[in-house]
GROMACS .gro file of C-alpha atoms in nm:
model
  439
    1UNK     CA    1  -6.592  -8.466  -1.123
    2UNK     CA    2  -6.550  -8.216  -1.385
    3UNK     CA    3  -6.435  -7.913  -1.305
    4UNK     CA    4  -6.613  -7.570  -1.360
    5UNK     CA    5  -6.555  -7.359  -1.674
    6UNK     CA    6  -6.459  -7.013  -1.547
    7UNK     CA    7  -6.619  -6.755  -1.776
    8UNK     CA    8  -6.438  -6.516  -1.985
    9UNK     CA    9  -6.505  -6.147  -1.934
   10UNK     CA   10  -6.447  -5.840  -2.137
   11UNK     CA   11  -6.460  -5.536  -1.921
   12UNK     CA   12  -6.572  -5.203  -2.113
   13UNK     CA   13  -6.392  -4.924  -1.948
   14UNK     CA   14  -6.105  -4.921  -1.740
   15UNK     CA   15  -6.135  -4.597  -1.517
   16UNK     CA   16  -6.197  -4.561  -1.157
   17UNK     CA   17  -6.489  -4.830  -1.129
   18UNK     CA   18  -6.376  -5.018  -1.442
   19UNK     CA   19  -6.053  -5.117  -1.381
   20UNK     CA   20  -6.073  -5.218  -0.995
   21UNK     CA   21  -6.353  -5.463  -1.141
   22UNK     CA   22  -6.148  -5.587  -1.378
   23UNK     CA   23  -5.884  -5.653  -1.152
   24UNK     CA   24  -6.169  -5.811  -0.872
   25UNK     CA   25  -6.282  -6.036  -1.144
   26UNK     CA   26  -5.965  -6.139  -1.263
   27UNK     CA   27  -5.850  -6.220  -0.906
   28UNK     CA   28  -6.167  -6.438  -0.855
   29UNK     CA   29  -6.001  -6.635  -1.185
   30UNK     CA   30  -6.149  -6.514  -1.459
   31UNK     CA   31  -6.000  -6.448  -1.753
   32UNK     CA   32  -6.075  -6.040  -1.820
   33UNK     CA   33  -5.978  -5.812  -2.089
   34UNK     CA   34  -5.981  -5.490  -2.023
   35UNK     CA   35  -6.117  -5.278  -2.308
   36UNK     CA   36  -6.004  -4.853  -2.362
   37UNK     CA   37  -6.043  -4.598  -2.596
   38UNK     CA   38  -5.682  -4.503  -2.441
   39UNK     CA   39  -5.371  -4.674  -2.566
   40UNK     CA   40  -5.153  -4.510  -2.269
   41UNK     CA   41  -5.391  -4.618  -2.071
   42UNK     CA   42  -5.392  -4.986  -2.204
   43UNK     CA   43  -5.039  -5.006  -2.199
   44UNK     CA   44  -5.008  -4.881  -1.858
   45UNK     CA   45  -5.216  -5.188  -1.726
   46UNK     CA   46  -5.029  -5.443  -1.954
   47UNK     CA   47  -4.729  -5.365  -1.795
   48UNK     CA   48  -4.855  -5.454  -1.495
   49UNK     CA   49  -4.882  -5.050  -1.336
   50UNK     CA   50  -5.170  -4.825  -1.281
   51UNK     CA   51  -5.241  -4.499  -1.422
   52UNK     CA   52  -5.530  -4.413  -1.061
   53UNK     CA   53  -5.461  -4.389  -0.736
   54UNK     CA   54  -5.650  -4.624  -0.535
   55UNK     CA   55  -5.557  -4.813  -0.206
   56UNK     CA   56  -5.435  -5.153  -0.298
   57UNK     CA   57  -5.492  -5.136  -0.689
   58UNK     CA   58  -5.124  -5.127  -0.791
   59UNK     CA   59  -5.046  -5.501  -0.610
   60UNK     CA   60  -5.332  -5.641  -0.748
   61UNK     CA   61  -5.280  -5.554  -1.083
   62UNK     CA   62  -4.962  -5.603  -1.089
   63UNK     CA   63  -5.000  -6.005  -0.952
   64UNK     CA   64  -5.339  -6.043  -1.231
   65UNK     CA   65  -5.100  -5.947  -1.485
   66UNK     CA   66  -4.825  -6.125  -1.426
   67UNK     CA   67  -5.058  -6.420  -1.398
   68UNK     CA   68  -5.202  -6.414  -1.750
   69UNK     CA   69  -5.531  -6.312  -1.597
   70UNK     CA   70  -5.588  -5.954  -1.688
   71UNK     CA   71  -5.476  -5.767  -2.000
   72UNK     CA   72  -5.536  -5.449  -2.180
   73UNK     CA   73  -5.690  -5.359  -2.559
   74UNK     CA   74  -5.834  -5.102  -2.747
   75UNK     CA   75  -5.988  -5.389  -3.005
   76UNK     CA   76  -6.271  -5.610  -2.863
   77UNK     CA   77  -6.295  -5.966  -2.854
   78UNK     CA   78  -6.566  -6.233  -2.816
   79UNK     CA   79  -6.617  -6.312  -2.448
   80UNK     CA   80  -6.899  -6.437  -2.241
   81UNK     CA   81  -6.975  -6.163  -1.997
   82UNK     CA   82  -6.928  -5.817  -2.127
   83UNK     CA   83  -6.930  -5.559  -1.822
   84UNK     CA   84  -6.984  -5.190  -1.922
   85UNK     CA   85  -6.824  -4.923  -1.646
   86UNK     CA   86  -6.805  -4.604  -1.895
   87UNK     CA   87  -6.890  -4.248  -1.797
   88UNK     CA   88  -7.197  -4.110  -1.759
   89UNK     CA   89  -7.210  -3.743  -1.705
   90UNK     CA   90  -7.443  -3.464  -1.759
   91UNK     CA   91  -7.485  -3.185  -2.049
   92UNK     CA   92  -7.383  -2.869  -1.861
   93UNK     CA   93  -7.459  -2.598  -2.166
   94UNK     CA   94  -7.820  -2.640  -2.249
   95UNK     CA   95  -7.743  -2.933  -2.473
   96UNK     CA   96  -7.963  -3.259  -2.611
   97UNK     CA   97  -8.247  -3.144  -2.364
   98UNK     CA   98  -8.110  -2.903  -2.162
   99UNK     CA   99  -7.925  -2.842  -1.928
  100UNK     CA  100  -7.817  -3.089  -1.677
  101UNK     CA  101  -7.959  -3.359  -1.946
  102UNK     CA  102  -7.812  -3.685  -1.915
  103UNK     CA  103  -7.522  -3.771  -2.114
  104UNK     CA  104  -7.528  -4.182  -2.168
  105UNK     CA  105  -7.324  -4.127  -2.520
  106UNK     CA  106  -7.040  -4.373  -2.352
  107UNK     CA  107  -7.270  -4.641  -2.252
  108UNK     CA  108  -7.431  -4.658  -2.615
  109UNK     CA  109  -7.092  -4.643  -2.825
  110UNK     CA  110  -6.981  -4.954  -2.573
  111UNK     CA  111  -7.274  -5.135  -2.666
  112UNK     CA  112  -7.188  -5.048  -3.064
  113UNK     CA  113  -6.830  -5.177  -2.971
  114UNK     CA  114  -6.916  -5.461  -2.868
  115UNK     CA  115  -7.209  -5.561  -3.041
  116UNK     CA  116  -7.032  -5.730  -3.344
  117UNK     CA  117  -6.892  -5.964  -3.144
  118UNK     CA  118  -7.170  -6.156  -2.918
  119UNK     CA  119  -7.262  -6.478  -2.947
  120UNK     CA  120  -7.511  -6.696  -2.783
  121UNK     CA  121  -7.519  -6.769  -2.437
  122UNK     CA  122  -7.352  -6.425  -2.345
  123UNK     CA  123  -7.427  -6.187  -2.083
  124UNK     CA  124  -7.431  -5.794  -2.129
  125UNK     CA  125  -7.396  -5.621  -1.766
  126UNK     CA  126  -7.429  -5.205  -1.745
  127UNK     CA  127  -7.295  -5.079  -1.428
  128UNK     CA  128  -7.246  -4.697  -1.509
  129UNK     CA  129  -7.491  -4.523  -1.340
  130UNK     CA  130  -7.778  -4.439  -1.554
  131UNK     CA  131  -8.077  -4.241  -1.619
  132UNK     CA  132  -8.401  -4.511  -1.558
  133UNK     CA  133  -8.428  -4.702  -1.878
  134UNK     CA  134  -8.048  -4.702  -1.964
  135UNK     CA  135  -8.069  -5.030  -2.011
  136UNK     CA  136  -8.313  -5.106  -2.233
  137UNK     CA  137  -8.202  -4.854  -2.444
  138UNK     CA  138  -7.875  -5.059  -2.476
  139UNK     CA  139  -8.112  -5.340  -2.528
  140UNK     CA  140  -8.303  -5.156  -2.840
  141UNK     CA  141  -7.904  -5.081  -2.970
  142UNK     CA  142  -7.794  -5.466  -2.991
  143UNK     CA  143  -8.102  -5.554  -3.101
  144UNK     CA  144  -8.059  -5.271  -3.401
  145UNK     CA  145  -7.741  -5.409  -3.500
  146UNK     CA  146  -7.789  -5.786  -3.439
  147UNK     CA  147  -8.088  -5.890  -3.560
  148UNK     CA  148  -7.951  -6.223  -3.609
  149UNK     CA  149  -7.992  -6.230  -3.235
  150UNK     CA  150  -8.316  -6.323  -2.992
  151UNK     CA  151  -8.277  -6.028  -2.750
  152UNK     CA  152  -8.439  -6.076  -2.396
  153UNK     CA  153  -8.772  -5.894  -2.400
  154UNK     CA  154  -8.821  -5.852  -2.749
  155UNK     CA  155  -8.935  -6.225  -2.823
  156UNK     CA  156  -9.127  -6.449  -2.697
  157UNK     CA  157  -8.874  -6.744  -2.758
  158UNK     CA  158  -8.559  -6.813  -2.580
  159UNK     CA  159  -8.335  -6.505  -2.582
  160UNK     CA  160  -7.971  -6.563  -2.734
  161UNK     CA  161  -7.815  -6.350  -2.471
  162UNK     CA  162  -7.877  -6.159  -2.129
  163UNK     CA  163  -7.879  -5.809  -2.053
  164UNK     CA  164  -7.860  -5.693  -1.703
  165UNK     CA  165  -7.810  -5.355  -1.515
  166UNK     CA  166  -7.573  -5.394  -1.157
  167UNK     CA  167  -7.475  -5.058  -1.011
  168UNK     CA  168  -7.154  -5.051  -0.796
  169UNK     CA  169  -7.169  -4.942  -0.468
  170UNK     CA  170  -6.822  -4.820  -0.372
  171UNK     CA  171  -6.617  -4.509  -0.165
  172UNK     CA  172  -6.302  -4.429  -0.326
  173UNK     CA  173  -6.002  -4.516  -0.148
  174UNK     CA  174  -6.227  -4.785   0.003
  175UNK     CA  175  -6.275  -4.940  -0.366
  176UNK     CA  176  -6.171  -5.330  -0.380
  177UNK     CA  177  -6.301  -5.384  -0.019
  178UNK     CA  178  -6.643  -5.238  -0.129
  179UNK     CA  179  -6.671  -5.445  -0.464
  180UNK     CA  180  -6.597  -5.757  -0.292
  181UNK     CA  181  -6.858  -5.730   0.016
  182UNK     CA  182  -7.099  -5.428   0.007
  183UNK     CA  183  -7.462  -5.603  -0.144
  184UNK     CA  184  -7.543  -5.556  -0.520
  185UNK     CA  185  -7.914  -5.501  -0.666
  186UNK     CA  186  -7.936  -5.679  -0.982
  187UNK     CA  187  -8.198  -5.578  -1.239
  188UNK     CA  188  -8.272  -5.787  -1.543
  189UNK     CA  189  -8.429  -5.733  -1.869
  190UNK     CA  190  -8.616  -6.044  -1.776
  191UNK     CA  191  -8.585  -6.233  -1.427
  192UNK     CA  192  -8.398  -6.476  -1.622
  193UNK     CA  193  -8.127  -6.204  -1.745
  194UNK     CA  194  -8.128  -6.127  -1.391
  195UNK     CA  195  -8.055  -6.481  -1.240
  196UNK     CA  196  -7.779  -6.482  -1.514
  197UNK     CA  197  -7.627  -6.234  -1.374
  198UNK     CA  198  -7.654  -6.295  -1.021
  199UNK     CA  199  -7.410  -6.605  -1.061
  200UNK     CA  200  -7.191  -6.405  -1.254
  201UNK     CA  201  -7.181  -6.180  -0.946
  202UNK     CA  202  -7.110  -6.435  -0.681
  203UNK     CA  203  -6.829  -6.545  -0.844
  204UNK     CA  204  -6.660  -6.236  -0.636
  205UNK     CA  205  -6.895  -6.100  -0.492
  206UNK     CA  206  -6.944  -6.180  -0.085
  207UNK     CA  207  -7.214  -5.919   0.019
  208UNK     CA  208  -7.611  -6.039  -0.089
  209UNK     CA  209  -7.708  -6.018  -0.444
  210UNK     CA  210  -8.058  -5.924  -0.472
  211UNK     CA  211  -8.260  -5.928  -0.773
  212UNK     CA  212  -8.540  -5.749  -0.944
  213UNK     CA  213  -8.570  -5.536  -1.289
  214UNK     CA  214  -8.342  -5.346  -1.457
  215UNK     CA  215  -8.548  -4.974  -1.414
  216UNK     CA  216  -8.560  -5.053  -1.025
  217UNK     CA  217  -8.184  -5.088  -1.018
  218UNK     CA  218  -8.136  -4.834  -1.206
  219UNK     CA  219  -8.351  -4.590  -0.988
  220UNK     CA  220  -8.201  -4.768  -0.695
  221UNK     CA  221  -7.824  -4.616  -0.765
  222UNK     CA  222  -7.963  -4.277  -0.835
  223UNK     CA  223  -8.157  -4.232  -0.499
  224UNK     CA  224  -7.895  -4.371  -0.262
  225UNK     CA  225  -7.643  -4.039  -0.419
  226UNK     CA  226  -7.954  -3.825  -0.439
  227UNK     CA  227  -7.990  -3.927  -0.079
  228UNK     CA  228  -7.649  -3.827   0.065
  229UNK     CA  229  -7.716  -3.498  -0.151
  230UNK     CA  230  -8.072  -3.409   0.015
  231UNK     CA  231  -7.829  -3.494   0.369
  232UNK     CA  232  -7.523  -3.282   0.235
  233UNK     CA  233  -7.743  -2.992   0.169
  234UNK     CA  234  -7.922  -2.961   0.513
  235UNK     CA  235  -7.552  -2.958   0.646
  236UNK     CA  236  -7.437  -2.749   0.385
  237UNK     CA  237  -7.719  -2.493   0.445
  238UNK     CA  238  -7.641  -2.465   0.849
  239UNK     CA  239  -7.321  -2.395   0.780
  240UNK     CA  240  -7.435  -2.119   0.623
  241UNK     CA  241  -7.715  -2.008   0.893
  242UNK     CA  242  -7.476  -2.089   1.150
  243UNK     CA  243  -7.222  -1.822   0.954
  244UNK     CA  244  -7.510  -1.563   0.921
  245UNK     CA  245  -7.573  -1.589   1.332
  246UNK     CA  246  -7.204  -1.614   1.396
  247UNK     CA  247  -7.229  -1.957   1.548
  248UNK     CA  248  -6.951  -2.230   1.509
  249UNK     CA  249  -7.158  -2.469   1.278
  250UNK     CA  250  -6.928  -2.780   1.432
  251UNK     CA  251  -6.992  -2.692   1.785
  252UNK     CA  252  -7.378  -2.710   1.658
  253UNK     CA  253  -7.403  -3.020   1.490
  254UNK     CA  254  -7.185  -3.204   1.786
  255UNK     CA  255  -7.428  -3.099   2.028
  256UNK     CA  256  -7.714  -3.165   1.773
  257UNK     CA  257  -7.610  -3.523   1.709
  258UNK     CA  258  -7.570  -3.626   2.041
  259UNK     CA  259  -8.021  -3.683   2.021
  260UNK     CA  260  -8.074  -4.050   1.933
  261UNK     CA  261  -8.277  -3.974   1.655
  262UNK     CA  262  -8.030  -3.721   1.463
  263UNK     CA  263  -7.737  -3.777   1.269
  264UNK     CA  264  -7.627  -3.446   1.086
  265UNK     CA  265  -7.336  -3.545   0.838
  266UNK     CA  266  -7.022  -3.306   0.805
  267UNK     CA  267  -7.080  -2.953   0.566
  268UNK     CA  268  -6.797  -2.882   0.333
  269UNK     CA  269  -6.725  -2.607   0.057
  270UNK     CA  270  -7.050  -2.828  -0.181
  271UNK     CA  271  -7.051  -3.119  -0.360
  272UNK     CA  272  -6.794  -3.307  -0.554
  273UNK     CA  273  -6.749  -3.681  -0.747
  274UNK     CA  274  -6.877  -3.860  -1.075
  275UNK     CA  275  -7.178  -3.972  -0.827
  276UNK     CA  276  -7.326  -3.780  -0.615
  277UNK     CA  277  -7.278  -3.456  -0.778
  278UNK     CA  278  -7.443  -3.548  -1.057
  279UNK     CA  279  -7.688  -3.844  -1.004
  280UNK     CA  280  -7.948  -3.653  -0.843
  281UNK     CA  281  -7.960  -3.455  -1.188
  282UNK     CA  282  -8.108  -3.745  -1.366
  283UNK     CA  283  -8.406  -3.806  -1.134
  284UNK     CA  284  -8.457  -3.452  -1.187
  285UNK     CA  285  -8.450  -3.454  -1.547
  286UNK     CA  286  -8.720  -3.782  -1.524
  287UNK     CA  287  -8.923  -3.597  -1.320
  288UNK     CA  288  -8.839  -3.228  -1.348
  289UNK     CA  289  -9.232  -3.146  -1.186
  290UNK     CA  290  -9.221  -3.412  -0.944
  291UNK     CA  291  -8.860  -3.360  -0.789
  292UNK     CA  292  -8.826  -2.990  -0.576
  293UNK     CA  293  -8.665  -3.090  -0.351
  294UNK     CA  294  -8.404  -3.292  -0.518
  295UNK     CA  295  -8.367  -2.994  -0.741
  296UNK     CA  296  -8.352  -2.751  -0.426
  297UNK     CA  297  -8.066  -2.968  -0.252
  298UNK     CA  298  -7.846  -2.959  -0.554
  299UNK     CA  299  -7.895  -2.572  -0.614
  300UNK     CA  300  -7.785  -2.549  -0.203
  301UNK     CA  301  -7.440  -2.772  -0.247
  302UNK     CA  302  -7.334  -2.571  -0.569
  303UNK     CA  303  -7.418  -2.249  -0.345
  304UNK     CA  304  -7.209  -2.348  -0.094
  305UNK     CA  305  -6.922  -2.348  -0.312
  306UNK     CA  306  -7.009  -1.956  -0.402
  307UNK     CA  307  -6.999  -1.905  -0.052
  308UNK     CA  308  -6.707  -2.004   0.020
  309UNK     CA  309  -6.570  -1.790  -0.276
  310UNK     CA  310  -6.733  -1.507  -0.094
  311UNK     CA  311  -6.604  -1.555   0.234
  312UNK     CA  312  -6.212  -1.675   0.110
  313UNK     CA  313  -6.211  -1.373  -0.097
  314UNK     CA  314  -6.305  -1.130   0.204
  315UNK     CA  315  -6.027  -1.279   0.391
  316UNK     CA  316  -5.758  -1.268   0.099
  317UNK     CA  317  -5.878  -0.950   0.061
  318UNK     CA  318  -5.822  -0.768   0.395
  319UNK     CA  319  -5.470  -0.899   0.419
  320UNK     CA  320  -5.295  -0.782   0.088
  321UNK     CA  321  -4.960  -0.854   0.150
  322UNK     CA  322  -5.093  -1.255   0.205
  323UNK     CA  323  -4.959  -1.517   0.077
  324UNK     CA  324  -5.227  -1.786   0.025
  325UNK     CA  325  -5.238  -2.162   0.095
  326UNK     CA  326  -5.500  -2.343  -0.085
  327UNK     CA  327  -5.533  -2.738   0.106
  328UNK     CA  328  -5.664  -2.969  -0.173
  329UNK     CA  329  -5.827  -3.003  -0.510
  330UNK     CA  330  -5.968  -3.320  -0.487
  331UNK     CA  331  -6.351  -3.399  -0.458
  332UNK     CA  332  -6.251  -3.569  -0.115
  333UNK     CA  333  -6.002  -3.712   0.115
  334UNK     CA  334  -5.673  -3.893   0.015
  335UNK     CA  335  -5.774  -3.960  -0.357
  336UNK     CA  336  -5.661  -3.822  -0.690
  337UNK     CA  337  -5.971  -3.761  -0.774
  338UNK     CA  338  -6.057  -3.418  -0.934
  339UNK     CA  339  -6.406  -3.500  -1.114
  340UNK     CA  340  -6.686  -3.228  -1.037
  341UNK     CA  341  -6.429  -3.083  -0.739
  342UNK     CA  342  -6.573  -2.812  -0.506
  343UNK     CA  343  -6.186  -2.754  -0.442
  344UNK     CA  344  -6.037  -2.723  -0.768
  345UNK     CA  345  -6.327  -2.508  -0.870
  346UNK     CA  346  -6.305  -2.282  -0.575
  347UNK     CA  347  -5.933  -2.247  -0.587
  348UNK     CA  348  -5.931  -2.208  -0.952
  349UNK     CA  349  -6.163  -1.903  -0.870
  350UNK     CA  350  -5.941  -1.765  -0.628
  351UNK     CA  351  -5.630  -1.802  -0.860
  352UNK     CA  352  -5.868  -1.634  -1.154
  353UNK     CA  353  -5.871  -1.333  -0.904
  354UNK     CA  354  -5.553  -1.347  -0.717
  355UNK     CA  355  -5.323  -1.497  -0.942
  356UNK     CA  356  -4.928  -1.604  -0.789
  357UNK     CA  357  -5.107  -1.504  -0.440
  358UNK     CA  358  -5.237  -1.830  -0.443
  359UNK     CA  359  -5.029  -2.125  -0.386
  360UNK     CA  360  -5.211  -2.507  -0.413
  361UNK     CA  361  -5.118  -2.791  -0.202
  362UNK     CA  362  -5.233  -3.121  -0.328
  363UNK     CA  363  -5.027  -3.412  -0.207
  364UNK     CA  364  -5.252  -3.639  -0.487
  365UNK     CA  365  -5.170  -3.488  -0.785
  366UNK     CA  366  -4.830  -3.487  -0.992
  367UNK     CA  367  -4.930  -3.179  -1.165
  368UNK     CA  368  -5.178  -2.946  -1.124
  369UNK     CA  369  -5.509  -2.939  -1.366
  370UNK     CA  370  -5.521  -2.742  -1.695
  371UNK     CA  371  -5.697  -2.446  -1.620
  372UNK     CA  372  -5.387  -2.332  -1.342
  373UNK     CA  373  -5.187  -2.356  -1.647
  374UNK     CA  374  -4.996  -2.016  -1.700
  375UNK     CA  375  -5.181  -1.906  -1.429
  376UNK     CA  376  -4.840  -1.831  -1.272
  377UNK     CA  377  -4.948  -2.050  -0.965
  378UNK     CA  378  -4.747  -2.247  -0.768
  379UNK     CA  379  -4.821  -2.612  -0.635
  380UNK     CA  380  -4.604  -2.701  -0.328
  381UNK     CA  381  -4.584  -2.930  -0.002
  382UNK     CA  382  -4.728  -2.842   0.326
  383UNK     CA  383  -4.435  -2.813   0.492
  384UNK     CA  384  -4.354  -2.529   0.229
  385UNK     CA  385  -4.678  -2.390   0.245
  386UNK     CA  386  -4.662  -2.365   0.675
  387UNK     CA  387  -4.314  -2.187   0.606
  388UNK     CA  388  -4.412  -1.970   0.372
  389UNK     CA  389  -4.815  -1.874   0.354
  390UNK     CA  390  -5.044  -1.661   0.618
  391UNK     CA  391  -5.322  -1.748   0.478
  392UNK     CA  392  -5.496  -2.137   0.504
  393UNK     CA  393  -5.794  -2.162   0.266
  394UNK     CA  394  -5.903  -2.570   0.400
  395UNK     CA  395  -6.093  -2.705   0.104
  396UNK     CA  396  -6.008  -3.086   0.140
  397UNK     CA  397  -5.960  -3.296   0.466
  398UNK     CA  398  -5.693  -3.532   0.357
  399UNK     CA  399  -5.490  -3.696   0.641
  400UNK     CA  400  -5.153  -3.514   0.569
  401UNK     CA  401  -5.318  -3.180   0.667
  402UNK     CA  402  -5.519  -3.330   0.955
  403UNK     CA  403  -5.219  -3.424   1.119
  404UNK     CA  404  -5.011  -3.068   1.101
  405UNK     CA  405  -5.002  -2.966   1.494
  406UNK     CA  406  -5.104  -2.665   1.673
  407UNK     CA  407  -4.760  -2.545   1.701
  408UNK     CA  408  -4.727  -2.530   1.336
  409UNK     CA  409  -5.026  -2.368   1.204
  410UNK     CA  410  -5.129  -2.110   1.542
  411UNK     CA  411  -4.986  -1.753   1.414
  412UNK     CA  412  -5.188  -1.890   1.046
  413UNK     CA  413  -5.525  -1.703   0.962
  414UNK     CA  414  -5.761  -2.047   0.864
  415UNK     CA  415  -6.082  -2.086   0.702
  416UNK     CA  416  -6.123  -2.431   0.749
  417UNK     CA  417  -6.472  -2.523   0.591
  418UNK     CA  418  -6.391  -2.885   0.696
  419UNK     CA  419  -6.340  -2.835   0.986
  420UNK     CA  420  -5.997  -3.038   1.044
  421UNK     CA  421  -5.821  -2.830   1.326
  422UNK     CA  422  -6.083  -2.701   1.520
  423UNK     CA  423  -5.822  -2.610   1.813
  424UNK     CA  424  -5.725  -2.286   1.584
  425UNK     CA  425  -5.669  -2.022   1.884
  426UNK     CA  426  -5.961  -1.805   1.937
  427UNK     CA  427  -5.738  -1.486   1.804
  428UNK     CA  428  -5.801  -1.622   1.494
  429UNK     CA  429  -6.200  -1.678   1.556
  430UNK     CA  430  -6.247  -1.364   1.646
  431UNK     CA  431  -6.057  -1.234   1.325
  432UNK     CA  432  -6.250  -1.469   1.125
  433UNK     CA  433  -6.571  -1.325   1.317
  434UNK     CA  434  -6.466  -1.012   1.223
  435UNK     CA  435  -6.469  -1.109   0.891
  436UNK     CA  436  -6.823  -1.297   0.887
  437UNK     CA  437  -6.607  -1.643   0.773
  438UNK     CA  438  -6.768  -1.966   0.878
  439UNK     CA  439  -6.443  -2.107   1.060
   0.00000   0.00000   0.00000
């Protein structure tokens, strides 16, 4: 019997989503080229290292590469599936349609890259998450600059290629596990793009593939983050009740969560990450009249970073002589990474205020981002900061500072806004009381 032709893959992107596909795909035996606009970047991967952190990414690359499976470019080549993980983010000053606008420049200059070189019988997959209709617009694009080409729902005859959208559905740190067996909604330009697709996808893919149009997917990835966001916020927002009535907001939601019908999730200083953060944004800009509460839950997480400002500040504030410990810049636990960061935007305001008073422990980062440059600031271990600091501003919960024992940390003043040590001794409490801070 003859054996099956393994499709080769070009895979647009090779950042936090793109190049754990790449990697997933190539393990599955597929021959993938990874394409970036960064030559460090590319040559990073082709010698077999990794320029992200993510939990079992450097072995895999490392045995793809060394296998001929998976290499790195900044030119494109021909290839039969063409997978498109580039970044989507929003307009933050007022730009092409205001503010909070979608940005989905990345996704349109891929589909320029690549559009010189398709040929028939190839598949075009979008995974960055995208306003609704993303994908059609990358449609109208390849059609513009290939006319040569029959492009799925613009003829009536057999299209030359198929364009699909497929959202990932992945938790940093958590990455390759998630790619390989969380379920994937498929969305076609046409059912058949989408079947074409779908056994792409089950080449290494073990959760269910479901399909149905490309606008449904597309809406489908931005409701499951504006979800967790509408959640977020209600927890967000009791913190901050629970800080107005002096209540411990923890002690609240435990007792809350023990009805069988609730399930409060965990407040922290706001929102942070490429997803969630930002997602909810375009539904909002799709349907600016028809989304308040969307738009209401968003304007509560970015609060809650203010808040905390507010409340770090008072505490800094009524012990001068201080030195401050700032735990974490990342967006969340045990990752390096810094996109859309409640942390490194609260800390940066601190530092903005109290300059070398500040010191920043982040056990994820090498160095610290650009705007602590010449900021005089310090970054240094915890074991430095519990030797040296009073003060213990808790912005991220990764494990290294979960772990840090009562003994270590009881003579420490704490704002802990996730709520990591909640054993602090009550003299502290009641100075944090003192101090309206939501400990």
């Amino acid at each position: 019997m003859k054996s099956e032709t393994k499709p080769s893959v070009c895979v647009v992107g090779l950042g936090y989503i793109g190049l754990p596909t790449a990697a997933v795909i190539a393990r599955a035996g597929c021959k993938v080229l990874g394409l970036d606009v960064s030559q460090s970047v590319v040559d990073t991967i082709n010698r077999g290292e990794i320029h992200i952190e993510e939990v079992d990414l450097d072995g895999l690359v490392q045995g793809v590469v060394a296998r001929g499976l998976l290499s790195a470019s900044t030119e494109v080549t021909p290839a039969d599936v063409f997978v498109i993980a580039v970044p989507t983010p929003f307009h933050k000053d007022g730009a092409d349609g205001g503010k909070h606008a979608p940005d989905v420049s990345y996704v349109l200059e891929a589909g320029r890259t690549i559009a010189p070189v398709l040929k028939h019988g190839d598949t075009v997959i979008l995974e960055s998450t995208s306003p609704v209709g993303t994908t059609e617009e990358l449609r109208d694009l390849i059609a513009k600059a290939r006319p040569d080409l029959k492009i799925p729902g613009l003829t009536h005859e057999t299209p030359d290629i198929s364009i699909a959208y497929c959202p990932e559905r992945v938790l940093p740190g958590r990455i390759l596990e998630e790619l390989t067996n969380n379920d994937r909604s498929i969305g076609g330009i046409t059912p058949r793009c989408a079947r074409k697709a779908l056994a792409f996808y089950k080449r290494f893919v073990r959760g269910e593939c479901v399909t149905t149009d490309a606008r449904s997917a597309e809406m489908t990835k931005l409701v499951e983050n504006a979800y967790r966001d509408v959640n977020i916020a209600f927890a967000n927002e009791l913190s901050i009740v629970s800080d107005a009535m002096g209540l411990d907001v923890w002690e609240v939601i435990r007792l809350a969560n023990r009805h069988p019908r609730v399930n409060i999730l965990t407040p922290g200083p706001g929102v942070g990450g490429h997803c969630i953060a930002v997602d909810p944004w375009f539904i909002v800009h799709g349907a600016p009249e028809e989304t308040p509460l969307i738009r209401t839950a968003r304007g509560v997480n970015d609060h809650k970073m203010h808040h905390v400002i507010a409340k770090a500040e008072g505490l800094i504030e009524a012990h001068p002589d201080a030195k401050v410990a700032c735990l974490g810049l990342a967006f969340k636990a045990n990752i390096d990474d810094f996109r859309e960061s409640p942390a490194r935007f609260i800390t940066s305001r601190l530092v903005r205020k109290f300059g070398p008073r500040i010191h920043v422990v982040e056990p994820y980062a090498e160095e610290l981002p650009i705007e602590f440059t010449d900021t005089g600031v310090a970054q240094i271990d915890i074991d430095e900061a519990l030797e040296t600091c009073d003060i213990f501003v808790v912005l991220v919960d990764h494990d290294v500072f979960k772990v840090v024992p009562l003994a270590e940390r009881a003579e420490k003043l704490v704002y802990d806004t996730r709520g990591i040590w909640p054993d602090q001794p009550r003299a502290v409490r009641e100075e944090a009381a003192r101090l309206k801070l939501a400990l």
